[in-house]
Each structure stands twice: as C-alpha cells, then as structure tokens.
PDB file of C-alpha atoms (C1' of nucleotides) in Angstrom:
ATOM      1  CA  MET A  16      15.251  -5.203  -1.759  1.00 37.00           C
ATOM      2  CA  GLY A  17      11.779  -6.858  -1.354  1.00 36.00           C
ATOM      3  CA  SER A  18      12.156 -10.653  -1.820  1.00 35.00           C
ATOM      4  CA  GLU A  19       8.988 -11.027  -3.898  1.00 44.00           C
ATOM      5  CA  LEU A  20       7.567  -8.106  -5.784  1.00 50.00           C
ATOM      6  CA  GLN A  21       3.833  -8.989  -5.918  1.00 66.00           C
ATOM      7  CA  LYS A  22       2.323  -7.330  -8.923  1.00 77.00           C
ATOM      8  CA  GLY A  23      -1.373  -7.270  -9.067  1.00 87.00           C
ATOM      9  CA  ASP A  24      -1.804  -7.697  -5.356  1.00 96.00           C
ATOM     10  CA  ILE A  25      -5.187  -6.512  -4.093  1.00 97.00           C
ATOM     11  CA  PHE A  26      -3.828  -5.092  -0.825  1.00 98.00           C
ATOM     12  CA  GLN A  27      -1.387  -3.020  -2.728  1.00 97.00           C
ATOM     13  CA  ALA A  28      -4.063  -1.955  -5.252  1.00 98.00           C
ATOM     14  CA  ILE A  29      -6.422  -0.451  -2.637  1.00 98.00           C
ATOM     15  CA  ALA A  30      -3.611   1.147  -0.662  1.00 98.00           C
ATOM     16  CA  ASP A  31      -3.780   4.390  -2.568  1.00 98.00           C
ATOM     17  CA  PRO A  32      -6.541   6.923  -1.846  1.00 98.00           C
ATOM     18  CA  THR A  33      -6.820   7.873  -5.409  1.00 98.00           C
ATOM     19  CA  ARG A  34      -7.294   4.424  -6.534  1.00 98.00           C
ATOM     20  CA  ARG A  35     -10.012   3.836  -3.875  1.00 98.00           C
ATOM     21  CA  GLU A  36     -11.785   6.819  -5.264  1.00 98.00           C
ATOM     22  CA  VAL A  37     -11.527   5.404  -8.754  1.00 98.00           C
ATOM     23  CA  ILE A  38     -13.119   2.249  -7.474  1.00 98.00           C
ATOM     24  CA  ARG A  39     -15.966   4.262  -5.729  1.00 98.00           C
ATOM     25  CA  LEU A  40     -16.586   6.273  -8.803  1.00 98.00           C
ATOM     26  CA  LEU A  41     -16.734   3.233 -11.105  1.00 98.00           C
ATOM     27  CA  SER A  42     -19.081   1.609  -8.524  1.00 97.00           C
ATOM     28  CA  VAL A  43     -21.601   4.386  -9.322  1.00 96.00           C
ATOM     29  CA  LYS A  44     -21.268   4.280 -13.003  1.00 96.00           C
ATOM     30  CA  ASN A  45     -18.930   3.063 -15.852  1.00 98.00           C
ATOM     31  CA  GLN A  46     -16.894   5.798 -17.158  1.00 97.00           C
ATOM     32  CA  SER A  47     -14.311   6.730 -19.780  1.00 98.00           C
ATOM     33  CA  ILE A  48     -10.796   7.761 -18.871  1.00 98.00           C
ATOM     34  CA  ALA A  49     -11.511  11.270 -19.631  1.00 98.00           C
ATOM     35  CA  GLU A  50     -14.558  11.385 -17.403  1.00 98.00           C
ATOM     36  CA  LEU A  51     -12.840   9.602 -14.617  1.00 98.00           C
ATOM     37  CA  SER A  52      -9.982  12.096 -14.742  1.00 98.00           C
ATOM     38  CA  SER A  53     -12.299  14.981 -14.455  1.00 97.00           C
ATOM     39  CA  HIS A  54     -12.909  14.041 -10.869  1.00 97.00           C
ATOM     40  CA  PHE A  55      -9.218  14.342  -9.888  1.00 97.00           C
ATOM     41  CA  GLU A  56      -6.720  16.992  -9.559  1.00 96.00           C
ATOM     42  CA  VAL A  57      -3.818  15.019 -10.907  1.00 97.00           C
ATOM     43  CA  SER A  58      -3.124  14.605 -14.619  1.00 97.00           C
ATOM     44  CA  ARG A  59      -4.912  12.225 -16.886  1.00 98.00           C
ATOM     45  CA  ASN A  60      -1.823  10.251 -17.231  1.00 98.00           C
ATOM     46  CA  ALA A  61      -1.533   9.784 -13.463  1.00 98.00           C
ATOM     47  CA  VAL A  62      -5.173   8.463 -13.566  1.00 98.00           C
ATOM     48  CA  VAL A  63      -4.334   6.080 -16.399  1.00 98.00           C
ATOM     49  CA  LYS A  64      -1.467   4.641 -14.275  1.00 98.00           C
ATOM     50  CA  HIS A  65      -3.669   3.996 -11.383  1.00 98.00           C
ATOM     51  CA  LEU A  66      -6.146   2.289 -13.774  1.00 98.00           C
ATOM     52  CA  ASN A  67      -3.432   0.097 -14.901  1.00 98.00           C
ATOM     53  CA  VAL A  68      -2.615  -0.904 -11.445  1.00 98.00           C
ATOM     54  CA  LEU A  69      -6.190  -1.639 -10.752  1.00 98.00           C
ATOM     55  CA  THR A  70      -6.400  -3.642 -13.948  1.00 98.00           C
ATOM     56  CA  GLU A  71      -3.541  -5.877 -12.995  1.00 97.00           C
ATOM     57  CA  ALA A  72      -5.258  -6.487  -9.588  1.00 97.00           C
ATOM     58  CA  GLY A  73      -8.289  -7.455 -11.540  1.00 97.00           C
ATOM     59  CA  LEU A  74     -10.338  -4.824  -9.956  1.00 98.00           C
ATOM     60  CA  VAL A  75     -11.433  -2.924 -13.149  1.00 98.00           C
ATOM     61  CA  ARG A  76     -11.789  -3.709 -16.801  1.00 98.00           C
ATOM     62  CA  GLY A  77     -11.416  -1.330 -19.654  1.00 98.00           C
ATOM     63  CA  GLU A  78     -13.232  -1.742 -22.914  1.00 97.00           C
ATOM     64  CA  LYS A  79     -12.638   0.202 -26.043  1.00 97.00           C
ATOM     65  CA  SER A  80     -15.560   1.796 -27.531  1.00 96.00           C
ATOM     66  CA  GLY A  81     -14.830   4.032 -30.516  1.00 95.00           C
ATOM     67  CA  ARG A  82     -12.138   6.331 -29.463  1.00 96.00           C
ATOM     68  CA  GLU A  83     -13.036   6.119 -25.784  1.00 97.00           C
ATOM     69  CA  LYS A  84     -12.180   3.435 -23.277  1.00 98.00           C
ATOM     70  CA  ILE A  85     -14.907   2.668 -20.819  1.00 98.00           C
ATOM     71  CA  TYR A  86     -13.859   1.301 -17.485  1.00 98.00           C
ATOM     72  CA  GLN A  87     -16.039  -0.807 -15.288  1.00 98.00           C
ATOM     73  CA  LEU A  88     -15.649  -2.128 -11.798  1.00 97.00           C
ATOM     74  CA  GLN A  89     -14.594  -5.689 -11.305  1.00 96.00           C
ATOM     75  CA  PRO A  90     -15.377  -6.401  -7.621  1.00 95.00           C
ATOM     76  CA  GLU A  91     -14.534 -10.009  -7.356  1.00 94.00           C
ATOM     77  CA  PRO A  92     -10.911  -9.682  -6.131  1.00 95.00           C
ATOM     78  CA  LEU A  93     -12.316  -7.932  -3.076  1.00 96.00           C
ATOM     79  CA  LYS A  94     -13.430 -11.285  -1.815  1.00 94.00           C
ATOM     80  CA  GLU A  95      -9.805 -12.004  -1.030  1.00 95.00           C
ATOM     81  CA  LEU A  96      -9.705  -9.068   1.114  1.00 96.00           C
ATOM     82  CA  GLN A  97     -12.884 -10.082   2.917  1.00 94.00           C
ATOM     83  CA  GLU A  98     -11.514 -13.490   3.477  1.00 95.00           C
ATOM     84  CA  TRP A  99      -8.351 -11.994   5.050  1.00 97.00           C
ATOM     85  CA  LEU A 100     -10.537  -9.828   7.237  1.00 96.00           C
ATOM     86  CA  SER A 101     -12.948 -12.558   8.368  1.00 94.00           C
ATOM     87  CA  TYR A 102     -10.208 -14.093  10.270  1.00 95.00           C
ATOM     88  CA  TYR A 103      -9.675 -11.081  12.415  1.00 95.00           C
ATOM     89  CA  GLU A 104     -13.328 -10.319  12.973  1.00 90.00           C
ATOM     90  CA  LYS A 105     -13.492 -12.522  16.009  1.00 87.00           C
ATOM     91  CA  PHE A 106     -11.003 -10.178  17.749  1.00 87.00           C
ATOM     92  CA  TRP A 107     -13.152  -7.087  17.798  1.00 73.00           C
ATOM     93  CA  TYR A 108     -16.741  -8.395  17.636  1.00 67.00           C
ATOM     94  CA  ASN A 109     -17.158  -7.230  21.213  1.00 59.00           C
ATOM     95  CA  LYS A 110     -15.219  -7.703  24.339  1.00 57.00           C
ATOM     96  CA  LEU A 111     -17.296 -10.529  25.545  1.00 59.00           C
ATOM     97  CA  THR A 112     -16.887 -12.446  22.316  1.00 59.00           C
ATOM     98  CA  LYS A 113     -13.178 -11.747  22.375  1.00 57.00           C
ATOM     99  CA  LEU A 114     -12.796 -12.964  25.827  1.00 61.00           C
ATOM    100  CA  LYS A 115     -14.675 -16.125  24.891  1.00 60.00           C
ATOM    101  CA  TYR A 116     -12.288 -16.667  22.055  1.00 57.00           C
ATOM    102  CA  VAL A 117      -9.328 -15.992  24.156  1.00 60.00           C
ATOM    103  CA  VAL A 118     -10.492 -18.576  26.822  1.00 63.00           C
ATOM    104  CA  GLU A 119     -11.429 -21.250  24.273  1.00 62.00           C
ATOM    105  CA  ASN A 120      -8.212 -21.034  22.340  1.00 59.00           C
ATOM    106  CA  ASP A 121      -5.853 -20.169  25.241  1.00 55.00           C
ATOM    107  CA  THR A 122      -4.533 -17.167  23.392  1.00 57.00           C
ATOM    108  CA  LEU A 123      -3.408 -15.448  26.511  1.00 50.00           C
ATOM    109  CA  ASN A 124       0.283 -16.122  26.665  1.00 44.00           C
ATOM    110  CA  LYS A 125       3.265 -15.246  28.688  1.00 31.00           C
TER     111      LYS A 125
ATOM    112  CA  MET B  12       3.405  14.661  -5.364  1.00 36.00           C
ATOM    113  CA  GLY B  13       0.523  13.261  -3.388  1.00 36.00           C
ATOM    114  CA  SER B  14      -1.678  16.063  -2.173  1.00 35.00           C
ATOM    115  CA  GLU B  15      -2.271  14.613   1.387  1.00 45.00           C
ATOM    116  CA  LEU B  16       0.475  12.260   2.766  1.00 51.00           C
ATOM    117  CA  GLN B  17      -1.658  10.059   5.000  1.00 66.00           C
ATOM    118  CA  LYS B  18       0.434   8.745   7.897  1.00 78.00           C
ATOM    119  CA  GLY B  19      -1.224   6.109   9.886  1.00 88.00           C
ATOM    120  CA  ASP B  20      -3.573   4.980   7.154  1.00 96.00           C
ATOM    121  CA  ILE B  21      -4.822   1.536   7.654  1.00 97.00           C
ATOM    122  CA  PHE B  22      -4.987   0.664   3.944  1.00 98.00           C
ATOM    123  CA  GLN B  23      -1.359   1.607   3.707  1.00 97.00           C
ATOM    124  CA  ALA B  24      -0.389  -0.360   6.744  1.00 98.00           C
ATOM    125  CA  ILE B  25      -1.724  -3.631   5.530  1.00 98.00           C
ATOM    126  CA  ALA B  26      -0.445  -3.241   2.008  1.00 98.00           C
ATOM    127  CA  ASP B  27       2.915  -4.693   2.837  1.00 98.00           C
ATOM    128  CA  PRO B  28       2.956  -8.598   3.090  1.00 98.00           C
ATOM    129  CA  THR B  29       5.552  -8.559   5.854  1.00 98.00           C
ATOM    130  CA  ARG B  30       3.322  -6.347   8.008  1.00 98.00           C
ATOM    131  CA  ARG B  31       0.381  -8.585   7.289  1.00 98.00           C
ATOM    132  CA  GLU B  32       2.477 -11.583   8.441  1.00 98.00           C
ATOM    133  CA  VAL B  33       3.392  -9.442  11.693  1.00 98.00           C
ATOM    134  CA  ILE B  34      -0.281  -9.017  12.282  1.00 98.00           C
ATOM    135  CA  ARG B  35      -0.915 -12.700  11.848  1.00 98.00           C
ATOM    136  CA  LEU B  36       1.866 -13.620  14.162  1.00 98.00           C
ATOM    137  CA  LEU B  37       0.611 -11.306  16.794  1.00 98.00           C
ATOM    138  CA  SER B  38      -2.884 -12.662  16.422  1.00 97.00           C
ATOM    139  CA  VAL B  39      -1.529 -15.944  17.511  1.00 96.00           C
ATOM    140  CA  LYS B  40       0.414 -14.661  20.416  1.00 96.00           C
ATOM    141  CA  ASN B  41       2.111 -11.581  21.852  1.00 98.00           C
ATOM    142  CA  GLN B  42       5.762 -11.413  21.004  1.00 97.00           C
ATOM    143  CA  SER B  43       8.929  -9.454  21.659  1.00 98.00           C
ATOM    144  CA  ILE B  44      10.704  -7.830  18.763  1.00 98.00           C
ATOM    145  CA  ALA B  45      13.415 -10.411  18.790  1.00 98.00           C
ATOM    146  CA  GLU B  46      10.967 -13.166  18.747  1.00 98.00           C
ATOM    147  CA  LEU B  47       8.999 -11.568  15.900  1.00 98.00           C
ATOM    148  CA  SER B  48      12.114 -11.016  13.904  1.00 98.00           C
ATOM    149  CA  SER B  49      13.029 -14.735  14.188  1.00 97.00           C
ATOM    150  CA  HIS B  50      10.129 -15.428  11.908  1.00 97.00           C
ATOM    151  CA  PHE B  51      11.505 -13.179   8.993  1.00 97.00           C
ATOM    152  CA  GLU B  52      14.285 -13.209   6.673  1.00 96.00           C
ATOM    153  CA  VAL B  53      14.781  -9.402   6.866  1.00 97.00           C
ATOM    154  CA  SER B  54      16.888  -7.653   9.526  1.00 97.00           C
ATOM    155  CA  ARG B  55      15.548  -6.850  12.915  1.00 98.00           C
ATOM    156  CA  ASN B  56      15.603  -3.263  11.979  1.00 98.00           C
ATOM    157  CA  ALA B  57      13.456  -3.774   9.061  1.00 98.00           C
ATOM    158  CA  VAL B  58      10.922  -5.561  11.384  1.00 98.00           C
ATOM    159  CA  VAL B  59      11.002  -2.619  13.804  1.00 98.00           C
ATOM    160  CA  LYS B  60      10.264  -0.163  11.051  1.00 98.00           C
ATOM    161  CA  HIS B  61       7.236  -2.277  10.102  1.00 98.00           C
ATOM    162  CA  LEU B  62       6.149  -2.277  13.712  1.00 98.00           C
ATOM    163  CA  ASN B  63       6.415   1.468  13.830  1.00 98.00           C
ATOM    164  CA  VAL B  64       4.126   1.721  10.753  1.00 98.00           C
ATOM    165  CA  LEU B  65       1.765  -0.635  12.252  1.00 98.00           C
ATOM    166  CA  THR B  66       1.909   1.208  15.662  1.00 98.00           C
ATOM    167  CA  GLU B  67       1.034   4.632  13.854  1.00 97.00           C
ATOM    168  CA  ALA B  68      -1.824   2.910  12.275  1.00 98.00           C
ATOM    169  CA  GLY B  69      -3.098   1.726  15.647  1.00 97.00           C
ATOM    170  CA  LEU B  70      -2.888  -1.819  14.759  1.00 98.00           C
ATOM    171  CA  VAL B  71      -0.309  -2.973  17.278  1.00 98.00           C
ATOM    172  CA  ARG B  72       0.796  -1.737  20.693  1.00 98.00           C
ATOM    173  CA  GLY B  73       4.208  -2.341  22.278  1.00 98.00           C
ATOM    174  CA  GLU B  74       4.835  -2.374  25.929  1.00 97.00           C
ATOM    175  CA  LYS B  75       8.239  -2.420  27.539  1.00 97.00           C
ATOM    176  CA  SER B  76       8.920  -5.239  29.888  1.00 96.00           C
ATOM    177  CA  GLY B  77      12.375  -5.281  31.291  1.00 95.00           C
ATOM    178  CA  ARG B  78      14.751  -5.142  28.439  1.00 96.00           C
ATOM    179  CA  GLU B  79      12.182  -6.471  26.105  1.00 97.00           C
ATOM    180  CA  LYS B  80       9.363  -4.936  24.238  1.00 98.00           C
ATOM    181  CA  ILE B  81       6.303  -7.099  23.835  1.00 98.00           C
ATOM    182  CA  TYR B  82       3.885  -6.260  21.086  1.00 98.00           C
ATOM    183  CA  GLN B  83       0.233  -7.169  20.962  1.00 98.00           C
ATOM    184  CA  LEU B  84      -2.397  -6.970  18.256  1.00 97.00           C
ATOM    185  CA  GLN B  85      -4.858  -4.010  18.329  1.00 96.00           C
ATOM    186  CA  PRO B  86      -7.354  -5.083  15.878  1.00 95.00           C
ATOM    187  CA  GLU B  87      -9.977  -2.145  16.199  1.00 94.00           C
ATOM    188  CA  PRO B  88      -8.540  -0.187  13.167  1.00 95.00           C
ATOM    189  CA  LEU B  89      -9.506  -3.184  10.932  1.00 96.00           C
ATOM    190  CA  LYS B  90     -13.127  -2.035  11.484  1.00 94.00           C
ATOM    191  CA  GLU B  91     -12.572   0.778   9.140  1.00 95.00           C
ATOM    192  CA  LEU B  92     -11.438  -1.615   6.507  1.00 96.00           C
ATOM    193  CA  GLN B  93     -14.524  -3.750   7.076  1.00 94.00           C
ATOM    194  CA  GLU B  94     -16.846  -0.706   6.771  1.00 95.00           C
ATOM    195  CA  TRP B  95     -15.159   0.222   3.489  1.00 97.00           C
ATOM    196  CA  LEU B  96     -15.576  -3.313   2.153  1.00 96.00           C
ATOM    197  CA  SER B  97     -19.200  -3.669   3.258  1.00 94.00           C
ATOM    198  CA  TYR B  98     -20.173  -0.982   0.776  1.00 95.00           C
ATOM    199  CA  TYR B  99     -18.856  -3.302  -2.003  1.00 95.00           C
ATOM    200  CA  GLU B 100     -20.300  -6.641  -0.758  1.00 89.00           C
ATOM    201  CA  LYS B 101     -23.502  -5.979  -2.622  1.00 87.00           C
ATOM    202  CA  PHE B 102     -21.618  -6.188  -5.853  1.00 87.00           C
ATOM    203  CA  TRP B 103     -20.370  -9.750  -5.532  1.00 73.00           C
ATOM    204  CA  TYR B 104     -22.801 -11.406  -3.218  1.00 66.00           C
ATOM    205  CA  ASN B 105     -24.049 -13.411  -6.171  1.00 59.00           C
ATOM    206  CA  LYS B 106     -25.121 -12.535  -9.632  1.00 57.00           C
ATOM    207  CA  LEU B 107     -28.872 -12.474  -8.717  1.00 58.00           C
ATOM    208  CA  THR B 108     -28.327 -10.124  -5.802  1.00 59.00           C
ATOM    209  CA  LYS B 109     -26.114  -7.994  -8.025  1.00 57.00           C
ATOM    210  CA  LEU B 110     -28.842  -7.853 -10.646  1.00 62.00           C
ATOM    211  CA  LYS B 111     -31.407  -6.919  -7.974  1.00 60.00           C
ATOM    212  CA  TYR B 112     -29.180  -4.147  -6.790  1.00 58.00           C
ATOM    213  CA  VAL B 113     -28.645  -2.836 -10.301  1.00 60.00           C
ATOM    214  CA  VAL B 114     -32.262  -2.851 -11.089  1.00 64.00           C
ATOM    215  CA  GLU B 115     -33.298  -1.151  -7.825  1.00 62.00           C
ATOM    216  CA  ASN B 116     -30.679   1.562  -8.019  1.00 60.00           C
ATOM    217  CA  ASP B 117     -30.654   1.978 -11.831  1.00 56.00           C
ATOM    218  CA  THR B 118     -26.920   1.645 -11.937  1.00 57.00           C
ATOM    219  CA  LEU B 119     -26.850   0.430 -15.444  1.00 51.00           C
ATOM    220  CA  ASN B 120     -25.809   3.478 -17.338  1.00 44.00           C
ATOM    221  CA  LYS B 121     -24.732   4.468 -20.772  1.00 31.00           C
TER     222      LYS B 121
ATOM    223  C1'  DA C   8      -9.328  16.614 -46.040  1.00 94.87           C
ATOM    224  C1'  DT C   9      -8.638  18.873 -41.841  1.00 94.87           C
ATOM    225  C1'  DT C  10      -9.321  19.771 -37.195  1.00 94.87           C
ATOM    226  C1'  DA C  11     -10.444  18.293 -32.725  1.00 94.87           C
ATOM    227  C1'  DT C  12     -10.747  14.755 -29.287  1.00 94.87           C
ATOM    228  C1'  DA C  13      -9.366  10.274 -26.554  1.00 94.87           C
ATOM    229  C1'  DT C  14      -6.207   7.417 -25.555  1.00 94.87           C
ATOM    230  C1'  DA C  15      -1.373   5.353 -25.945  1.00 94.87           C
ATOM    231  C1'  DT C  16       3.487   5.540 -25.184  1.00 94.87           C
ATOM    232  C1'  DA C  17       7.718   7.051 -23.572  1.00 94.87           C
ATOM    233  C1'  DA C  18      11.193   9.734 -21.173  1.00 94.87           C
ATOM    234  C1'  DC C  19      11.951  11.738 -17.019  1.00 94.87           C
ATOM    235  C1'  DC C  20      11.835  13.543 -11.961  1.00 94.87           C
ATOM    236  C1'  DT C  21      11.314  13.368  -6.819  1.00 94.87           C
ATOM    237  C1'  DA C  22      10.075  11.612  -2.575  1.00 94.87           C
ATOM    238  C1'  DA C  23       9.222   7.826   0.131  1.00 94.87           C
ATOM    239  C1'  DA C  24       9.342   2.790   1.096  1.00 94.87           C
ATOM    240  C1'  DG C  25      11.857  -0.760   2.383  1.00 94.87           C
ATOM    241  C1'  DG C  26      16.071  -2.303   3.310  1.00 94.87           C
ATOM    242  C1'  DT C  27      21.070  -2.339   5.425  1.00 94.87           C
ATOM    243  C1'  DG C  28      24.864  -1.591   8.881  1.00 94.87           C
ATOM    244  C1'  DT C  29      26.789   0.764  12.872  1.00 94.87           C
ATOM    245  C1'  DT C  30      26.826   2.757  17.261  1.00 94.87           C
ATOM    246  C1'  DA C  31      24.528   3.984  21.681  1.00 94.87           C
ATOM    247  C1'  DT C  32      21.690   2.826  25.761  1.00 94.87           C
ATOM    248  C1'  DG C  33      19.436   0.146  29.089  1.00 94.87           C
ATOM    249  C1'  DT C  34      18.778  -4.208  31.537  1.00 94.87           C
ATOM    250  C1'  DC C  35      19.769  -8.965  33.065  1.00 94.87           C
ATOM    251  C1'  DA C  36      22.990 -12.575  34.731  1.00 94.87           C
ATOM    252  C1'  DA C  37      27.563 -14.414  36.324  1.00 94.87           C
TER     253       DA C  37
ATOM    254  C1'  DT D  20      31.329  -5.146  37.475  1.00 94.87           C
ATOM    255  C1'  DT D  21      31.636  -7.192  33.580  1.00 94.87           C
ATOM    256  C1'  DG D  22      29.739  -9.351  29.736  1.00 94.87           C
ATOM    257  C1'  DA D  23      25.732 -10.707  27.098  1.00 94.87           C
ATOM    258  C1'  DC D  24      21.340  -9.367  25.335  1.00 94.87           C
ATOM    259  C1'  DA D  25      17.392  -6.474  23.578  1.00 94.87           C
ATOM    260  C1'  DT D  26      16.114  -2.503  21.840  1.00 94.87           C
ATOM    261  C1'  DA D  27      16.984   2.509  20.312  1.00 94.87           C
ATOM    262  C1'  DA D  28      18.760   5.804  17.214  1.00 94.87           C
ATOM    263  C1'  DC D  29      21.400   7.030  13.243  1.00 94.87           C
ATOM    264  C1'  DA D  30      23.256   7.364   8.760  1.00 94.87           C
ATOM    265  C1'  DC D  31      22.913   5.662   4.510  1.00 94.87           C
ATOM    266  C1'  DC D  32      21.587   3.077   0.065  1.00 94.87           C
ATOM    267  C1'  DT D  33      18.452   1.428  -3.938  1.00 94.87           C
ATOM    268  C1'  DT D  34      14.183   0.709  -5.989  1.00 94.87           C
ATOM    269  C1'  DT D  35       9.873   1.823  -6.793  1.00 94.87           C
ATOM    270  C1'  DA D  36       5.409   4.767  -6.648  1.00 94.87           C
ATOM    271  C1'  DG D  37       3.264   8.519  -8.079  1.00 94.87           C
ATOM    272  C1'  DG D  38       3.657  12.199 -10.578  1.00 94.87           C
ATOM    273  C1'  DT D  39       4.920  15.233 -14.696  1.00 94.87           C
ATOM    274  C1'  DT D  40       5.499  16.691 -19.903  1.00 94.87           C
ATOM    275  C1'  DA D  41       5.749  15.705 -24.728  1.00 94.87           C
ATOM    276  C1'  DT D  42       4.975  13.193 -28.676  1.00 94.87           C
ATOM    277  C1'  DA D  43       2.267   9.805 -31.420  1.00 94.87           C
ATOM    278  C1'  DT D  44      -1.747   7.340 -33.024  1.00 94.87           C
ATOM    279  C1'  DA D  45      -6.523   6.425 -33.799  1.00 94.87           C
ATOM    280  C1'  DT D  46     -11.286   7.904 -34.289  1.00 94.87           C
ATOM    281  C1'  DA D  47     -15.008  11.444 -34.748  1.00 94.87           C
ATOM    282  C1'  DA D  48     -16.773  15.678 -36.543  1.00 94.87           C
ATOM    283  C1'  DT D  49     -16.907  19.534 -39.815  1.00 94.87           C
TER     284       DT D  49
END
DNA sequence: ATTATATATAACCTAAAGGTGTTATGTCAA
DNA sequence: TTGACATAACACCTTTAGGTTATATATAAT
C-alpha cells in the first residue's frame, strides 16, 4: 500500500507513452477529444481518461466550445521536471566535468 | 491492454517517488541494499524491487562486494529525459519567447 | 422535430505495480 | 563450525492503471 497516493504528479503523468503522445499532439495544435482520439488505436474513452490525468497534473486544459471540448497544452508544470533534472545534469555533462564535481565534493566514498 | 509493454523505460522508472529518492540517495553516495533500505519505511524486499526496475532502466548498477551489493548511480539514461524535455522548453521560456515561437511557426490554429 | 454528432458518466474487467512474509544461500566473524 | 548478517528467490496479496462497453445528455444540422 503506497503511503501517499500523489494525484496530479507530473512524473506520473508523463510516465505513460500515450499521454506523452497526447502532449506532443497538443504541442502542435489544439484539438478536440474526437480529433485527438483519431490518432490512437485505443478507444475514445481511454483517451479521455488520459486527458483527465493530464488535466489533474495541470499539463492540459480543456475548454468547451459548442458541443466540442478543445484541449490545449499547458506546459508550465514541466518546469518542475526540469528543475529535478537540473540537479543531475552535473553527473553526465562529460567525464571531465564529472570528475571535477566528484573531486570538489568528495563524492567518492567507501 | 497496452499495445507495447515497455520494460526499462526511463519515464516509467522515475515515476515512482521511492525510486526517485533512491536515485537521490545514490547521487550522494554509493550504498548497499541494507543501507539504502534504512532510509525507507517500506520493506527491504520492496526496495530491492525498485532497484531492479532502476537497473533495467540503466539508472543504477549493483556490484557485489563480499556479502554486500553496492549500488551506484548511472545517470546517463537521464539524457533521454532531457532531450524529451528540451523540445518543450520553448513553450515556457517566457511569454515573449513563446509568442515569438508561435508567430514564427504559425502554431496558432483554429 | 428528428437525427446525427461530441462528450459525459458509469459499471465493469484484467494485468501489473507495489507491497508483504518466508525460506534459501552465500559470506563474514567468533 | 557455528551463529549472525546480507542478499536472493519465492509465493502471495491488494490496489490501481489502463482499458472496454453501454447508456445518457447536450448541441448541431436537416
């Protein structure tokens, strides 16, 4: 049993390949549910569920327009991901940089 | 039923908060399974399972040393994440940059 | 008014994720 | 060589993620 179920977590949201594809599609152009669904093999309802997950993570926003609901990308939450990543960049920059980091911070243990 | 079950996927690997904490701990210093486990509430077996997932994603590497198994961070796969992210950076850089991008690429549709 | 279209809502199914406990097996220390 | 320690290997459990189908509601078009 997971201690804390984190709804709306960005890491969770982008974990699914279908959701990443939704994000990509919306980065190209705003689309209705129907139009989005046309790009996938899975059912429209499945796509809607993914859209709900993305909405809870703040990554997309749907706006009703007549009988359609148009979704648009909301990229801000990705900043959190970038911040998380930035901490690790120093490790792979290149071997020299890494060595420098290790020496400076005495991270070579045991 | 997901069409392609992607084992070893990096996005999947970092989706779990416990695994992210393992990554962080290993970024500070290499540790045995026992030492790693001491930082979590969950059982040692649970931690081992997370380590297996991380190993399959190429994010950590465990080396036997006597009766212990010492794990170390293997940050290279995070590059894939950064590449994925870099595509979206243009969207949030700042509103002016975003506007510039939209104008240049005619991404304002409908 | 009637029909077609787009989305919403709900019930349900299955596999996998994350967790547990128990029992080997290998290694170090007395 | 015996006991303690670290990990490995299993078997098992429960919840949730991702998917389905069916039915209802709202809007658009004829």
